[in-house]
């Protein structure tokens, strides 16, 4: 797969993963760009030992974690409001905003697991990306969904 195809296929997914970490549009765009610079640099070294998607998400996750460690702070808890939609879409957007806010408040490992799950990455791949067992991924996803559901119920969503 050439870089342009990788970029076009994975940009949105990597961006959403980064949003799960930093919950800030501009920071997520910067981290996405940084991720793709690393992918560009490392692509000749990719040996197909895992799927290209697993490799890309691992680079994205490591990039986000390093940035969070550099800043040594928790992610912002408010999303910027950038809604230009009719009222029926506004409710969906508000729910998505609240979801990203809730995700940003999770612990780092939980943030990446649920962000990958939301990207429809299978649990076996998630286990490879984060370095835990597939069974542990299943348990964590279940617990994360319970936490998020509780937050939605408590906030009247």
PDB file of C-alpha atoms in Angstrom:
ATOM      1  CA  UNK A   1       0.000   0.000   0.000  1.00  0.00           C
ATOM      2  CA  UNK A   2       1.445   3.387  -0.937  1.00  0.00           C
ATOM      3  CA  UNK A   3       1.457   6.381   1.389  1.00  0.00           C
ATOM      4  CA  UNK A   4      -1.298   8.283  -0.418  1.00  0.00           C
ATOM      5  CA  UNK A   5      -3.664   5.315  -0.154  1.00  0.00           C
ATOM      6  CA  UNK A   6      -2.799   4.879   3.537  1.00  0.00           C
ATOM      7  CA  UNK A   7      -3.369   8.580   4.161  1.00  0.00           C
ATOM      8  CA  UNK A   8      -6.734   8.633   2.379  1.00  0.00           C
ATOM      9  CA  UNK A   9      -7.874   5.400   4.041  1.00  0.00           C
ATOM     10  CA  UNK A  10      -6.777   6.122   7.616  1.00  0.00           C
ATOM     11  CA  UNK A  11      -6.756   9.910   8.128  1.00  0.00           C
ATOM     12  CA  UNK A  12     -10.286  10.162   9.593  1.00  0.00           C
ATOM     13  CA  UNK A  13      -9.773   7.098  11.783  1.00  0.00           C
ATOM     14  CA  UNK A  14      -6.459   8.374  13.154  1.00  0.00           C
ATOM     15  CA  UNK A  15      -7.987  11.812  13.738  1.00  0.00           C
ATOM     16  CA  UNK A  16     -10.881  10.331  15.719  1.00  0.00           C
ATOM     17  CA  UNK A  17      -8.444   8.228  17.745  1.00  0.00           C
ATOM     18  CA  UNK A  18      -6.433  11.371  18.543  1.00  0.00           C
ATOM     19  CA  UNK A  19      -9.656  13.179  19.516  1.00  0.00           C
ATOM     20  CA  UNK A  20     -10.287  10.395  22.012  1.00  0.00           C
ATOM     21  CA  UNK A  21      -6.961  11.231  23.632  1.00  0.00           C
ATOM     22  CA  UNK A  22      -6.857  15.019  23.597  1.00  0.00           C
ATOM     23  CA  UNK A  23     -10.492  16.089  23.042  1.00  0.00           C
ATOM     24  CA  UNK A  24      -9.341  19.214  21.187  1.00  0.00           C
ATOM     25  CA  UNK A  25      -9.778  19.593  17.431  1.00  0.00           C
ATOM     26  CA  UNK A  26      -6.580  21.545  16.762  1.00  0.00           C
ATOM     27  CA  UNK A  27      -4.418  19.297  18.945  1.00  0.00           C
ATOM     28  CA  UNK A  28      -5.958  16.194  17.346  1.00  0.00           C
ATOM     29  CA  UNK A  29      -5.167  17.555  13.867  1.00  0.00           C
ATOM     30  CA  UNK A  30      -1.572  18.251  14.937  1.00  0.00           C
ATOM     31  CA  UNK A  31      -1.204  14.754  16.395  1.00  0.00           C
ATOM     32  CA  UNK A  32      -2.731  13.229  13.275  1.00  0.00           C
ATOM     33  CA  UNK A  33      -0.265  15.135  11.104  1.00  0.00           C
ATOM     34  CA  UNK A  34       2.618  14.052  13.348  1.00  0.00           C
ATOM     35  CA  UNK A  35       1.408  10.444  13.120  1.00  0.00           C
ATOM     36  CA  UNK A  36       1.391  10.545   9.324  1.00  0.00           C
ATOM     37  CA  UNK A  37       4.873  12.066   9.247  1.00  0.00           C
ATOM     38  CA  UNK A  38       6.066   9.083  11.297  1.00  0.00           C
ATOM     39  CA  UNK A  39       4.159   6.683   9.029  1.00  0.00           C
ATOM     40  CA  UNK A  40       5.807   8.285   5.981  1.00  0.00           C
ATOM     41  CA  UNK A  41       9.238   7.943   7.584  1.00  0.00           C
ATOM     42  CA  UNK A  42       8.703   4.366   8.782  1.00  0.00           C
ATOM     43  CA  UNK A  43       6.744   2.951   5.827  1.00  0.00           C
ATOM     44  CA  UNK A  44       9.836   1.528   4.080  1.00  0.00           C
ATOM     45  CA  UNK A  45      10.591  -0.420   7.285  1.00  0.00           C
ATOM     46  CA  UNK A  46       7.073  -1.904   7.596  1.00  0.00           C
ATOM     47  CA  UNK A  47       7.430  -5.692   7.337  1.00  0.00           C
ATOM     48  CA  UNK A  48       3.801  -6.898   7.374  1.00  0.00           C
ATOM     49  CA  UNK A  49       4.343  -8.566  10.769  1.00  0.00           C
ATOM     50  CA  UNK A  50       0.934  -7.144  11.718  1.00  0.00           C
ATOM     51  CA  UNK A  51      -1.814  -5.584   9.644  1.00  0.00           C
ATOM     52  CA  UNK A  52      -1.099  -2.106   8.303  1.00  0.00           C
ATOM     53  CA  UNK A  53      -4.036  -0.802  10.379  1.00  0.00           C
ATOM     54  CA  UNK A  54      -2.641  -2.236  13.605  1.00  0.00           C
ATOM     55  CA  UNK A  55       0.739  -0.691  12.817  1.00  0.00           C
ATOM     56  CA  UNK A  56      -0.809   2.717  12.049  1.00  0.00           C
ATOM     57  CA  UNK A  57      -2.941   2.752  15.207  1.00  0.00           C
ATOM     58  CA  UNK A  58       0.067   1.757  17.306  1.00  0.00           C
ATOM     59  CA  UNK A  59       2.025   4.725  15.892  1.00  0.00           C
ATOM     60  CA  UNK A  60      -0.958   7.034  16.509  1.00  0.00           C
ATOM     61  CA  UNK A  61      -1.408   5.788  20.078  1.00  0.00           C
ATOM     62  CA  UNK A  62       2.265   6.175  20.899  1.00  0.00           C
ATOM     63  CA  UNK A  63       2.290   9.665  19.381  1.00  0.00           C
ATOM     64  CA  UNK A  64      -0.695  10.704  21.510  1.00  0.00           C
ATOM     65  CA  UNK A  65       0.714   9.184  24.692  1.00  0.00           C
ATOM     66  CA  UNK A  66       4.081  10.899  24.178  1.00  0.00           C
ATOM     67  CA  UNK A  67       2.336  14.239  23.651  1.00  0.00           C
ATOM     68  CA  UNK A  68       0.248  13.816  26.797  1.00  0.00           C
ATOM     69  CA  UNK A  69       3.383  12.920  28.754  1.00  0.00           C
ATOM     70  CA  UNK A  70       5.164  16.005  27.365  1.00  0.00           C
ATOM     71  CA  UNK A  71       2.332  18.262  28.402  1.00  0.00           C
ATOM     72  CA  UNK A  72       1.960  16.347  31.686  1.00  0.00           C
ATOM     73  CA  UNK A  73      -1.671  17.275  31.983  1.00  0.00           C
ATOM     74  CA  UNK A  74      -5.088  15.744  31.602  1.00  0.00           C
ATOM     75  CA  UNK A  75      -6.907  16.325  28.314  1.00  0.00           C
ATOM     76  CA  UNK A  76      -9.275  19.245  28.061  1.00  0.00           C
ATOM     77  CA  UNK A  77     -12.774  18.362  29.129  1.00  0.00           C
ATOM     78  CA  UNK A  78     -14.659  20.639  26.750  1.00  0.00           C
ATOM     79  CA  UNK A  79     -14.971  20.315  23.027  1.00  0.00           C
ATOM     80  CA  UNK A  80     -15.139  23.405  20.840  1.00  0.00           C
ATOM     81  CA  UNK A  81     -18.590  23.881  19.399  1.00  0.00           C
ATOM     82  CA  UNK A  82     -18.392  23.814  15.622  1.00  0.00           C
ATOM     83  CA  UNK A  83     -21.949  22.998  14.658  1.00  0.00           C
ATOM     84  CA  UNK A  84     -23.493  24.214  11.417  1.00  0.00           C
ATOM     85  CA  UNK A  85     -26.438  21.875  11.179  1.00  0.00           C
ATOM     86  CA  UNK A  86     -30.197  21.761  11.502  1.00  0.00           C
ATOM     87  CA  UNK A  87     -31.739  21.088  14.912  1.00  0.00           C
ATOM     88  CA  UNK A  88     -32.131  17.321  14.444  1.00  0.00           C
ATOM     89  CA  UNK A  89     -28.423  17.010  13.770  1.00  0.00           C
ATOM     90  CA  UNK A  90     -27.576  19.320  16.675  1.00  0.00           C
ATOM     91  CA  UNK A  91     -28.859  16.766  19.214  1.00  0.00           C
ATOM     92  CA  UNK A  92     -26.700  14.069  17.646  1.00  0.00           C
ATOM     93  CA  UNK A  93     -23.711  16.420  17.613  1.00  0.00           C
ATOM     94  CA  UNK A  94     -24.309  17.309  21.273  1.00  0.00           C
ATOM     95  CA  UNK A  95     -24.407  13.614  22.173  1.00  0.00           C
ATOM     96  CA  UNK A  96     -21.168  13.049  20.236  1.00  0.00           C
ATOM     97  CA  UNK A  97     -19.565  16.009  21.990  1.00  0.00           C
ATOM     98  CA  UNK A  98     -20.611  14.602  25.335  1.00  0.00           C
ATOM     99  CA  UNK A  99     -19.315  11.157  24.339  1.00  0.00           C
ATOM    100  CA  UNK A 100     -15.886  12.589  23.443  1.00  0.00           C
ATOM    101  CA  UNK A 101     -15.872  14.519  26.708  1.00  0.00           C
ATOM    102  CA  UNK A 102     -16.645  11.337  28.658  1.00  0.00           C
ATOM    103  CA  UNK A 103     -13.984   9.399  26.737  1.00  0.00           C
ATOM    104  CA  UNK A 104     -11.399  12.109  27.446  1.00  0.00           C
ATOM    105  CA  UNK A 105     -12.043  11.655  31.179  1.00  0.00           C
ATOM    106  CA  UNK A 106     -11.179   7.936  31.086  1.00  0.00           C
ATOM    107  CA  UNK A 107      -7.741   6.570  31.958  1.00  0.00           C
ATOM    108  CA  UNK A 108      -5.268   6.455  29.061  1.00  0.00           C
ATOM    109  CA  UNK A 109      -5.578   2.737  28.306  1.00  0.00           C
ATOM    110  CA  UNK A 110      -9.370   2.884  28.449  1.00  0.00           C
ATOM    111  CA  UNK A 111      -9.379   5.905  26.090  1.00  0.00           C
ATOM    112  CA  UNK A 112      -7.413   4.075  23.420  1.00  0.00           C
ATOM    113  CA  UNK A 113      -9.391   0.844  23.780  1.00  0.00           C
ATOM    114  CA  UNK A 114     -12.782   2.517  23.402  1.00  0.00           C
ATOM    115  CA  UNK A 115     -11.530   4.783  20.608  1.00  0.00           C
ATOM    116  CA  UNK A 116     -10.340   1.740  18.661  1.00  0.00           C
ATOM    117  CA  UNK A 117     -13.605  -0.078  19.410  1.00  0.00           C
ATOM    118  CA  UNK A 118     -15.528   2.916  18.023  1.00  0.00           C
ATOM    119  CA  UNK A 119     -13.445   2.603  14.856  1.00  0.00           C
ATOM    120  CA  UNK A 120     -14.692  -0.988  14.487  1.00  0.00           C
ATOM    121  CA  UNK A 121     -11.226  -2.430  15.043  1.00  0.00           C
ATOM    122  CA  UNK A 122     -11.659  -6.052  16.081  1.00  0.00           C
ATOM    123  CA  UNK A 123     -10.724  -6.988  19.615  1.00  0.00           C
ATOM    124  CA  UNK A 124      -7.821  -9.183  18.533  1.00  0.00           C
ATOM    125  CA  UNK A 125      -6.249  -6.185  16.774  1.00  0.00           C
ATOM    126  CA  UNK A 126      -6.958  -3.930  19.756  1.00  0.00           C
ATOM    127  CA  UNK A 127      -5.174  -6.451  21.987  1.00  0.00           C
ATOM    128  CA  UNK A 128      -2.115  -6.331  19.695  1.00  0.00           C
ATOM    129  CA  UNK A 129      -2.129  -2.517  19.583  1.00  0.00           C
ATOM    130  CA  UNK A 130      -2.341  -1.984  23.342  1.00  0.00           C
ATOM    131  CA  UNK A 131      -0.377  -5.067  24.385  1.00  0.00           C
ATOM    132  CA  UNK A 132      -2.917  -6.894  26.545  1.00  0.00           C
ATOM    133  CA  UNK A 133      -4.817 -10.150  26.078  1.00  0.00           C
ATOM    134  CA  UNK A 134      -7.925 -10.341  23.928  1.00  0.00           C
ATOM    135  CA  UNK A 135      -9.942 -11.501  26.945  1.00  0.00           C
ATOM    136  CA  UNK A 136      -8.768  -8.505  28.937  1.00  0.00           C
ATOM    137  CA  UNK A 137      -9.802  -6.236  26.037  1.00  0.00           C
ATOM    138  CA  UNK A 138     -13.319  -7.739  26.094  1.00  0.00           C
ATOM    139  CA  UNK A 139     -13.643  -7.157  29.840  1.00  0.00           C
ATOM    140  CA  UNK A 140     -12.306  -3.605  29.584  1.00  0.00           C
ATOM    141  CA  UNK A 141     -14.659  -2.730  26.706  1.00  0.00           C
ATOM    142  CA  UNK A 142     -17.610  -4.024  28.710  1.00  0.00           C
ATOM    143  CA  UNK A 143     -16.597  -1.980  31.767  1.00  0.00           C
ATOM    144  CA  UNK A 144     -15.901   1.153  29.710  1.00  0.00           C
ATOM    145  CA  UNK A 145     -19.302   0.913  28.034  1.00  0.00           C
ATOM    146  CA  UNK A 146     -20.925   0.554  31.459  1.00  0.00           C
ATOM    147  CA  UNK A 147     -19.116   3.697  32.684  1.00  0.00           C
ATOM    148  CA  UNK A 148     -20.095   5.680  29.589  1.00  0.00           C
ATOM    149  CA  UNK A 149     -23.718   4.491  29.759  1.00  0.00           C
ATOM    150  CA  UNK A 150     -23.904   5.553  33.401  1.00  0.00           C
ATOM    151  CA  UNK A 151     -22.514   9.008  32.567  1.00  0.00           C
ATOM    152  CA  UNK A 152     -25.070   9.425  29.775  1.00  0.00           C
ATOM    153  CA  UNK A 153     -27.941   8.399  32.083  1.00  0.00           C
ATOM    154  CA  UNK A 154     -26.742  10.705  34.872  1.00  0.00           C
ATOM    155  CA  UNK A 155     -26.564  13.641  32.478  1.00  0.00           C
ATOM    156  CA  UNK A 156     -29.981  13.066  30.955  1.00  0.00           C
ATOM    157  CA  UNK A 157     -28.686  12.088  27.493  1.00  0.00           C
TER     158      UNK A 157
END
